[in-house]
Short mmCIF file of C-alpha atoms and ligand atoms in Angstrom, two decimals:
data_model
loop_
_atom_site.label_atom_id
_atom_site.label_comp_id
_atom_site.label_asym_id
_atom_site.label_seq_id
_atom_site.Cartn_x
_atom_site.Cartn_y
_atom_site.Cartn_z
CA MET A 1 -93.60 187.41 125.85
CA LYS A 2 -92.06 186.31 129.18
CA LYS A 3 -89.41 183.57 128.54
CA TYR A 4 -89.08 180.87 130.98
CA ASN A 5 -85.56 179.35 130.88
CA PHE A 6 -84.92 175.89 131.34
CA ASN A 7 -81.69 175.35 129.69
CA ALA A 8 -79.62 172.66 131.12
CA GLY A 9 -76.18 174.60 130.81
CA PRO A 10 -75.25 177.25 130.23
CA SER A 11 -78.27 178.08 132.23
CA MET A 12 -80.38 180.61 133.87
CA LEU A 13 -78.78 182.86 136.47
CA PRO A 14 -80.29 185.40 138.78
CA ARG A 15 -80.95 188.68 136.78
CA GLU A 16 -79.15 190.92 139.23
CA VAL A 17 -76.07 188.68 139.16
CA ILE A 18 -76.05 189.14 135.40
CA GLU A 19 -76.75 192.86 135.70
CA ALA A 20 -74.07 193.36 138.36
CA THR A 21 -71.67 191.36 136.08
CA ALA A 22 -72.61 193.53 132.98
CA ALA A 23 -71.97 196.73 134.85
CA ALA A 24 -68.53 195.62 136.03
CA CYS A 25 -67.81 194.85 132.44
CA LEU A 26 -68.42 198.40 131.65
CA ASP A 27 -66.90 200.21 134.68
CA PHE A 28 -65.38 197.82 137.26
CA ASP A 29 -65.41 199.00 140.82
CA GLY A 30 -65.99 202.69 139.87
CA CYS A 31 -62.33 202.65 138.31
CA GLY A 32 -63.62 203.68 134.94
CA LEU A 33 -62.17 200.74 133.15
CA SER A 34 -63.79 197.35 132.34
CA LEU A 35 -63.11 194.33 134.34
CA MET A 36 -61.89 192.87 131.13
CA GLU A 37 -59.20 195.28 130.76
CA ILE A 38 -57.41 195.47 133.97
CA SER A 39 -54.75 193.22 135.65
CA HIS A 40 -55.96 190.18 137.53
CA ARG A 41 -53.28 191.30 140.20
CA ALA A 42 -54.97 194.80 140.31
CA LYS A 43 -55.69 195.67 143.91
CA ASN A 44 -59.29 195.78 143.48
CA PHE A 45 -59.69 192.53 141.80
CA GLN A 46 -57.87 190.31 144.47
CA PRO A 47 -60.80 191.02 146.87
CA VAL A 48 -63.20 189.57 144.36
CA LEU A 49 -61.36 186.35 144.40
CA ASP A 50 -61.12 186.23 148.20
CA GLU A 51 -64.73 186.95 148.58
CA ALA A 52 -65.59 184.13 146.28
CA VAL A 53 -63.35 181.67 148.09
CA ALA A 54 -64.60 182.67 151.61
CA LEU A 55 -68.27 182.49 150.40
CA ILE A 56 -67.79 179.16 149.06
CA LYS A 57 -66.02 178.05 152.37
CA GLU A 58 -68.76 179.52 154.23
CA LEU A 59 -71.91 178.21 152.30
CA LEU A 60 -70.59 174.66 152.04
CA ASN A 61 -68.92 174.58 155.41
CA VAL A 62 -65.83 173.79 154.15
CA PRO A 63 -63.45 172.29 156.83
CA GLU A 64 -59.82 173.56 157.66
CA GLY A 65 -57.24 171.96 155.64
CA TYR A 66 -59.12 172.33 152.31
CA SER A 67 -58.25 174.87 149.37
CA VAL A 68 -60.73 176.38 147.08
CA LEU A 69 -59.38 176.93 143.49
CA PHE A 70 -60.77 178.66 140.46
CA LEU A 71 -59.45 176.97 137.31
CA SER A 72 -60.25 176.79 133.54
CA GLY A 73 -60.89 174.14 131.15
CA GLY A 74 -64.27 173.07 132.41
CA ALA A 75 -65.13 170.00 134.31
CA SER A 76 -63.74 167.95 131.49
CA THR A 77 -60.34 169.07 132.52
CA GLU A 78 -60.93 167.93 136.09
CA PHE A 79 -61.66 164.49 134.75
CA CYS A 80 -58.02 164.56 133.99
CA ARG A 81 -56.49 166.38 136.88
CA VAL A 82 -58.24 164.18 139.28
CA PRO A 83 -56.35 160.97 138.48
CA TYR A 84 -53.26 162.96 137.75
CA ASN A 85 -53.05 164.06 141.42
CA PHE A 86 -54.74 161.30 143.04
CA LEU A 87 -54.42 157.97 141.57
CA LYS A 88 -51.48 156.06 142.93
CA LYS A 89 -52.40 152.59 142.10
CA LYS A 90 -56.06 152.25 141.68
CA ALA A 91 -59.26 154.08 141.42
CA ALA A 92 -63.13 153.40 141.95
CA TYR A 93 -65.72 154.92 139.57
CA LEU A 94 -69.34 154.80 139.81
CA ASN A 95 -70.93 154.77 136.14
CA THR A 96 -74.17 156.81 136.13
CA GLY A 97 -73.94 158.29 132.69
CA THR A 98 -72.06 160.17 130.04
CA TRP A 99 -69.98 162.43 132.36
CA SER A 100 -69.00 159.47 134.74
CA LYS A 101 -67.94 157.54 131.77
CA LYS A 102 -65.71 160.34 130.43
CA ALA A 103 -64.26 160.79 133.74
CA LEU A 104 -63.53 157.13 134.16
CA GLN A 105 -61.85 157.13 130.60
CA GLU A 106 -59.44 159.80 131.61
CA ALA A 107 -58.51 157.81 134.72
CA LYS A 108 -57.60 154.69 132.83
CA MET A 109 -54.43 156.58 131.69
CA PHE A 110 -53.10 156.86 134.92
CA GLY A 111 -53.53 153.28 136.49
CA GLU A 112 -55.95 150.71 137.49
CA THR A 113 -59.64 151.60 137.56
CA VAL A 114 -62.61 149.52 138.83
CA GLU A 115 -66.12 150.46 137.44
CA VAL A 116 -67.93 149.53 140.81
CA ALA A 117 -71.24 149.66 139.08
CA SER A 118 -73.01 150.91 136.15
CA SER A 119 -76.70 151.77 135.32
CA ALA A 120 -76.03 151.46 131.36
CA ASP A 121 -78.16 148.58 131.39
CA ALA A 122 -81.23 150.88 131.65
CA ASN A 123 -79.85 153.88 129.73
CA PHE A 124 -78.70 155.28 133.13
CA ASN A 125 -82.26 155.85 134.43
CA TYR A 126 -81.21 154.99 138.13
CA ILE A 127 -78.48 154.99 140.56
CA PRO A 128 -76.78 151.68 141.20
CA LYS A 129 -77.25 150.69 144.95
CA ASP A 130 -75.34 147.30 145.39
CA PHE A 131 -71.57 147.57 144.80
CA VAL A 132 -68.68 147.14 146.79
CA VAL A 133 -65.92 150.04 146.67
CA PRO A 134 -62.46 148.20 146.95
CA VAL A 135 -60.81 149.30 150.36
CA ASP A 136 -57.54 149.60 148.50
CA ALA A 137 -58.72 152.32 146.11
CA ASP A 138 -57.11 155.62 146.13
CA TYR A 139 -60.46 157.39 145.81
CA PHE A 140 -64.08 156.68 144.99
CA HIS A 141 -65.42 158.97 142.36
CA ILE A 142 -69.03 159.67 141.82
CA THR A 143 -71.09 162.13 139.78
CA THR A 144 -73.54 163.58 142.18
CA ASN A 145 -76.03 164.92 139.48
CA ASN A 146 -76.66 163.37 136.13
CA THR A 147 -77.46 166.22 134.04
CA ILE A 148 -78.38 164.28 130.81
CA TYR A 149 -80.26 161.46 132.59
CA GLY A 150 -82.00 163.30 135.23
CA THR A 151 -80.81 161.13 138.23
CA GLU A 152 -79.20 162.47 141.35
CA ILE A 153 -77.24 161.17 144.65
CA ARG A 154 -78.69 163.63 146.65
CA ARG A 155 -77.55 162.25 150.09
CA GLU A 156 -74.23 161.51 151.85
CA TRP A 157 -72.72 158.38 151.04
CA ASP A 158 -70.46 156.17 153.23
CA SER A 159 -67.32 155.28 151.34
CA PRO A 160 -64.52 153.16 152.78
CA VAL A 161 -62.05 155.46 150.77
CA PRO A 162 -61.97 159.42 150.28
CA MET A 163 -64.55 160.31 147.76
CA VAL A 164 -64.22 162.57 144.63
CA GLY A 165 -67.38 164.31 143.46
CA ASP A 166 -68.04 165.77 140.18
CA MET A 167 -70.90 168.33 141.35
CA SER A 168 -71.05 170.28 138.14
CA SER A 169 -74.80 170.33 138.00
CA ASP A 170 -76.08 170.33 141.68
CA ILE A 171 -73.27 172.21 143.65
CA PHE A 172 -74.94 174.73 146.12
CA SER A 173 -78.18 173.31 145.70
CA ARG A 174 -77.88 171.47 148.93
CA PRO A 175 -75.58 171.18 152.00
CA VAL A 176 -72.62 168.69 151.44
CA ASP A 177 -70.30 166.94 153.86
CA VAL A 178 -67.05 168.13 152.35
CA SER A 179 -65.03 166.11 154.83
CA LYS A 180 -65.89 162.82 152.95
CA TYR A 181 -64.20 164.19 149.81
CA ASP A 182 -60.53 164.58 148.83
CA CYS A 183 -61.80 166.61 145.90
CA ILE A 184 -65.18 168.15 144.87
CA TYR A 185 -65.26 169.97 141.19
CA ALA A 186 -67.62 171.65 139.25
CA GLY A 187 -67.94 173.55 135.87
CA ALA A 188 -69.47 176.59 136.65
CA GLN A 189 -72.08 177.13 133.90
CA LYS A 190 -74.87 175.06 135.38
CA ASN A 191 -75.39 176.31 138.87
CA LEU A 192 -72.71 178.93 139.68
CA SER A 193 -71.79 181.36 136.96
CA MET A 194 -71.23 181.75 133.30
CA ALA A 195 -68.90 179.19 131.33
CA GLY A 196 -65.45 179.70 131.59
CA VAL A 197 -64.25 178.78 135.20
CA ASN A 198 -64.41 175.42 137.33
CA ILE A 199 -64.32 175.49 140.98
CA VAL A 200 -62.10 172.64 142.70
CA ILE A 201 -62.13 172.09 146.39
CA VAL A 202 -59.26 170.06 147.43
CA LYS A 203 -57.94 168.51 150.43
CA ASP A 204 -54.53 169.88 150.93
CA GLU A 205 -52.84 166.77 152.57
CA ALA A 206 -54.17 164.39 149.91
CA LEU A 207 -52.03 166.30 147.37
CA GLU A 208 -48.34 165.47 146.32
CA LYS A 209 -48.78 161.71 147.15
CA VAL A 210 -48.80 160.23 143.78
CA GLY A 211 -45.09 160.14 143.02
CA ARG A 212 -45.53 160.93 139.37
CA PRO A 213 -44.42 164.38 137.65
CA ILE A 214 -47.37 166.39 137.03
CA PRO A 215 -47.29 169.04 134.54
CA THR A 216 -47.41 172.44 136.11
CA MET A 217 -50.93 173.48 135.19
CA MET A 218 -52.38 169.82 135.66
CA ASN A 219 -50.92 170.03 139.29
CA TYR A 220 -53.46 171.03 141.98
CA MET A 221 -50.66 172.26 144.10
CA THR A 222 -49.51 174.77 141.60
CA HIS A 223 -52.97 176.48 142.16
CA VAL A 224 -52.98 176.03 145.82
CA LYS A 225 -49.59 177.73 146.15
CA GLY A 226 -50.40 180.16 143.72
CA GLY A 227 -53.92 181.14 144.95
CA SER A 228 -55.60 180.52 141.65
CA MET A 229 -53.37 183.22 139.97
CA TYR A 230 -50.60 180.91 138.87
CA ASN A 231 -51.68 182.25 135.43
CA THR A 232 -54.19 184.68 134.37
CA PRO A 233 -57.74 183.40 135.79
CA PRO A 234 -61.07 183.95 134.07
CA VAL A 235 -61.90 187.08 135.90
CA VAL A 236 -65.45 187.84 134.42
CA PRO A 237 -66.63 184.28 135.17
CA ILE A 238 -65.12 184.58 138.66
CA TYR A 239 -66.73 187.91 139.36
CA CYS A 240 -70.12 186.52 138.15
CA ALA A 241 -69.60 183.53 140.48
CA MET A 242 -68.78 185.90 143.60
CA GLN A 243 -72.21 187.95 142.46
CA ASN A 244 -74.09 184.55 142.64
CA LEU A 245 -72.53 183.37 145.81
CA ARG A 246 -73.55 186.44 147.49
CA TRP A 247 -77.08 185.94 145.96
CA ILE A 248 -77.15 182.46 147.52
CA LYS A 249 -76.07 183.59 150.88
CA ALA A 250 -78.65 186.39 150.90
CA HIS A 251 -81.31 184.08 149.83
CA GLY A 252 -80.69 181.84 152.86
CA GLY A 253 -77.56 179.78 151.73
CA VAL A 254 -77.68 175.99 150.58
CA GLU A 255 -80.52 174.97 153.05
CA ALA A 256 -82.81 177.51 151.47
CA MET A 257 -81.66 176.47 147.99
CA ASP A 258 -82.38 172.76 148.97
CA LYS A 259 -85.90 173.54 150.09
CA LEU A 260 -86.65 175.46 147.11
CA ALA A 261 -85.14 172.74 144.75
CA HIS A 262 -87.38 170.38 146.47
CA GLN A 263 -90.55 172.75 145.95
CA ARG A 264 -89.94 173.18 142.30
CA ALA A 265 -89.30 169.41 141.61
CA ASP A 266 -92.26 168.50 143.84
CA ILE A 267 -94.53 170.64 141.63
CA LEU A 268 -93.24 169.43 138.30
CA TYR A 269 -93.02 165.66 139.19
CA ALA A 270 -96.56 165.64 140.48
CA GLU A 271 -97.80 166.96 137.27
CA ILE A 272 -95.67 164.46 135.04
CA ASP A 273 -97.02 161.77 137.31
CA ARG A 274 -100.83 162.98 137.05
CA ASN A 275 -100.83 164.13 133.45
CA LYS A 276 -101.88 161.13 130.92
CA LEU A 277 -99.67 162.54 128.29
CA PHE A 278 -96.45 162.30 130.17
CA ARG A 279 -94.30 160.01 132.31
CA GLY A 280 -90.73 160.58 134.03
CA THR A 281 -87.73 158.55 132.68
CA ALA A 282 -85.90 158.40 135.88
CA ALA A 283 -86.43 155.75 138.65
CA VAL A 284 -88.68 157.62 141.24
CA GLU A 285 -86.12 157.21 144.23
CA ASP A 286 -83.29 158.65 142.06
CA ARG A 287 -85.18 161.64 140.50
CA SER A 288 -82.94 164.55 140.20
CA LEU A 289 -84.27 167.81 141.59
CA MET A 290 -82.02 169.62 139.02
CA ASN A 291 -82.86 168.14 135.84
CA ILE A 292 -86.50 166.84 135.48
CA CYS A 293 -86.58 164.60 132.37
CA PHE A 294 -89.97 163.27 130.94
CA VAL A 295 -91.29 161.76 127.70
CA MET A 296 -94.65 161.49 126.25
CA THR A 297 -96.33 158.00 127.21
CA ASP A 298 -96.30 155.35 124.31
CA GLU A 299 -99.89 156.11 123.39
CA TYR A 300 -99.16 159.78 122.78
CA LYS A 301 -95.59 159.50 121.50
CA ASP A 302 -96.44 160.98 118.29
CA LEU A 303 -97.32 164.37 119.96
CA GLU A 304 -94.05 165.09 121.25
CA ALA A 305 -93.00 167.59 118.44
CA GLU A 306 -96.34 169.31 118.86
CA PHE A 307 -95.87 169.76 122.50
CA LEU A 308 -92.41 171.15 122.03
CA SER A 309 -93.78 173.79 119.77
CA TYR A 310 -96.96 174.30 121.94
CA ALA A 311 -94.64 175.01 124.91
CA THR A 312 -91.97 177.07 123.02
CA GLU A 313 -94.98 179.44 121.71
CA ARG A 314 -95.69 179.98 125.34
CA GLY A 315 -92.37 180.98 126.24
CA MET A 316 -90.64 177.82 127.64
CA VAL A 317 -87.00 177.75 126.50
CA GLY A 318 -84.58 174.77 126.57
CA ILE A 319 -87.15 172.08 127.48
CA LYS A 320 -86.02 169.65 124.62
CA GLY A 321 -84.43 166.54 126.13
CA HIS A 322 -80.84 165.44 125.50
CA ARG A 323 -80.61 163.32 122.50
CA SER A 324 -79.59 160.42 124.46
CA VAL A 325 -83.06 160.38 126.40
CA GLY A 326 -85.32 162.32 124.03
CA GLY A 327 -88.42 163.87 125.08
CA PHE A 328 -88.18 166.79 127.43
CA ARG A 329 -85.86 168.13 130.25
CA ALA A 330 -86.66 170.93 132.41
CA SER A 331 -83.76 172.15 134.19
CA CYS A 332 -84.41 173.84 137.55
CA TYR A 333 -81.18 175.10 139.02
CA ASN A 334 -80.90 177.55 141.86
CA ALA A 335 -82.11 180.57 139.74
CA GLN A 336 -85.12 178.85 138.63
CA THR A 337 -88.46 180.36 139.74
CA ILE A 338 -91.50 178.43 141.30
CA GLU A 339 -93.56 180.90 138.66
CA ALA A 340 -91.80 179.16 135.82
CA VAL A 341 -92.18 175.79 136.97
CA GLU A 342 -95.87 176.49 137.41
CA ALA A 343 -96.06 178.13 133.83
CA LEU A 344 -94.62 174.69 132.55
CA VAL A 345 -97.09 172.76 134.50
CA GLN A 346 -100.14 174.87 133.11
CA CYS A 347 -98.83 174.48 129.67
CA MET A 348 -98.85 170.64 130.33
CA LYS A 349 -102.42 170.79 131.60
CA ASP A 350 -103.48 172.93 128.86
CA PHE A 351 -102.01 170.49 126.21
CA GLU A 352 -103.59 167.57 127.91
CA ALA A 353 -107.14 169.39 127.73
CA THR A 354 -106.69 169.63 123.91
CA HIS A 355 -106.08 166.00 123.44
C1 LIG B 401 -71.80 169.66 132.07
C2 LIG B 401 -71.23 168.74 132.89
C3 LIG B 401 -69.61 168.34 132.77
C4 LIG B 401 -68.94 168.90 131.50
O1 LIG B 401 -68.65 170.20 131.91
P1 LIG B 401 -67.54 171.16 131.06
O2 LIG B 401 -67.44 172.46 131.86
O3 LIG B 401 -68.30 171.54 129.71
O4 LIG B 401 -66.35 170.38 130.81
C5 LIG B 401 -69.35 167.31 133.54
N1 LIG B 401 -69.93 166.91 134.51
C6 LIG B 401 -71.28 167.00 134.64
C7 LIG B 401 -72.01 166.51 135.76
C8 LIG B 401 -71.88 168.19 133.76
O5 LIG B 401 -73.27 168.49 133.99
#
């Protein structure tokens, strides 16, 4: 049976990206050796890293004066690197869920923090709108897509201070005005590559301003100077990212990804709103295009387990919601197909017909 992959992360990648990566793991670049068993400094690997960096700059229209880095430790390590490198006295954070909260937690170790607003009062089902960012903050941190709660900030905000964005689960799904950010970071395993690498886009002139000693590996400047090769980088995830960046470019770039994201989400949200058994959990105006969260209406609450097994029997994978929200979550990253979304919608319709 055909499987439709709605996993939240690690998540679906284009088949050809997986095949190209698998081929390189067997024989990299026709050299007779695996990508896993050559030096990262081999002369045929450097072009992979260079192409990946160039594609990121091209796809996101990264202005001059920014560096693109491939680092390790997941987005969770950037929660710590960000304040280490940018927090002089005070940093502002918008609390829109689990990941924002964890980012803020790390910043507290480095100076004063201001939580400008939080949607914890409603289990993070919306994006706070009325708040003030202190003008004396070193930066304002946002999580553009809340993977767990299915809310998203899918527009450019004005901030009186430079922004820092955790874009782990929506990077490359839409155009971004990088010039508003001192730093953008993302773990790769949602929308870019396999797990094992994070991409970081930093404004060079914002670095080395904090005046505190920074351990070598935590210092972004180390990696800017070292071209992401200060230590051994995760070559297979970087190779996979490069292949996926090529795929995104070949499919029309981030503008096309944005259009597709809207198409997929419109189809699925329309069914959630129409079907008497289901309701969406996120505030309509803040609905994520990436992680579509829904539950069964109160009247049909006891059918949740039944729908999960019904959908699973029809090939749906990974639609069980995160325990913090319950119900269902269909993750629709760049590689997700309209066909899969339509299959899920059909499944919801058929289930409704039997009740
Ligand atoms: C998954 C996720 C993280 C954590 O990423 P790791 O790479 O596992 O550390 C952080 N932020 C967001 C928005 C995420 O979706």
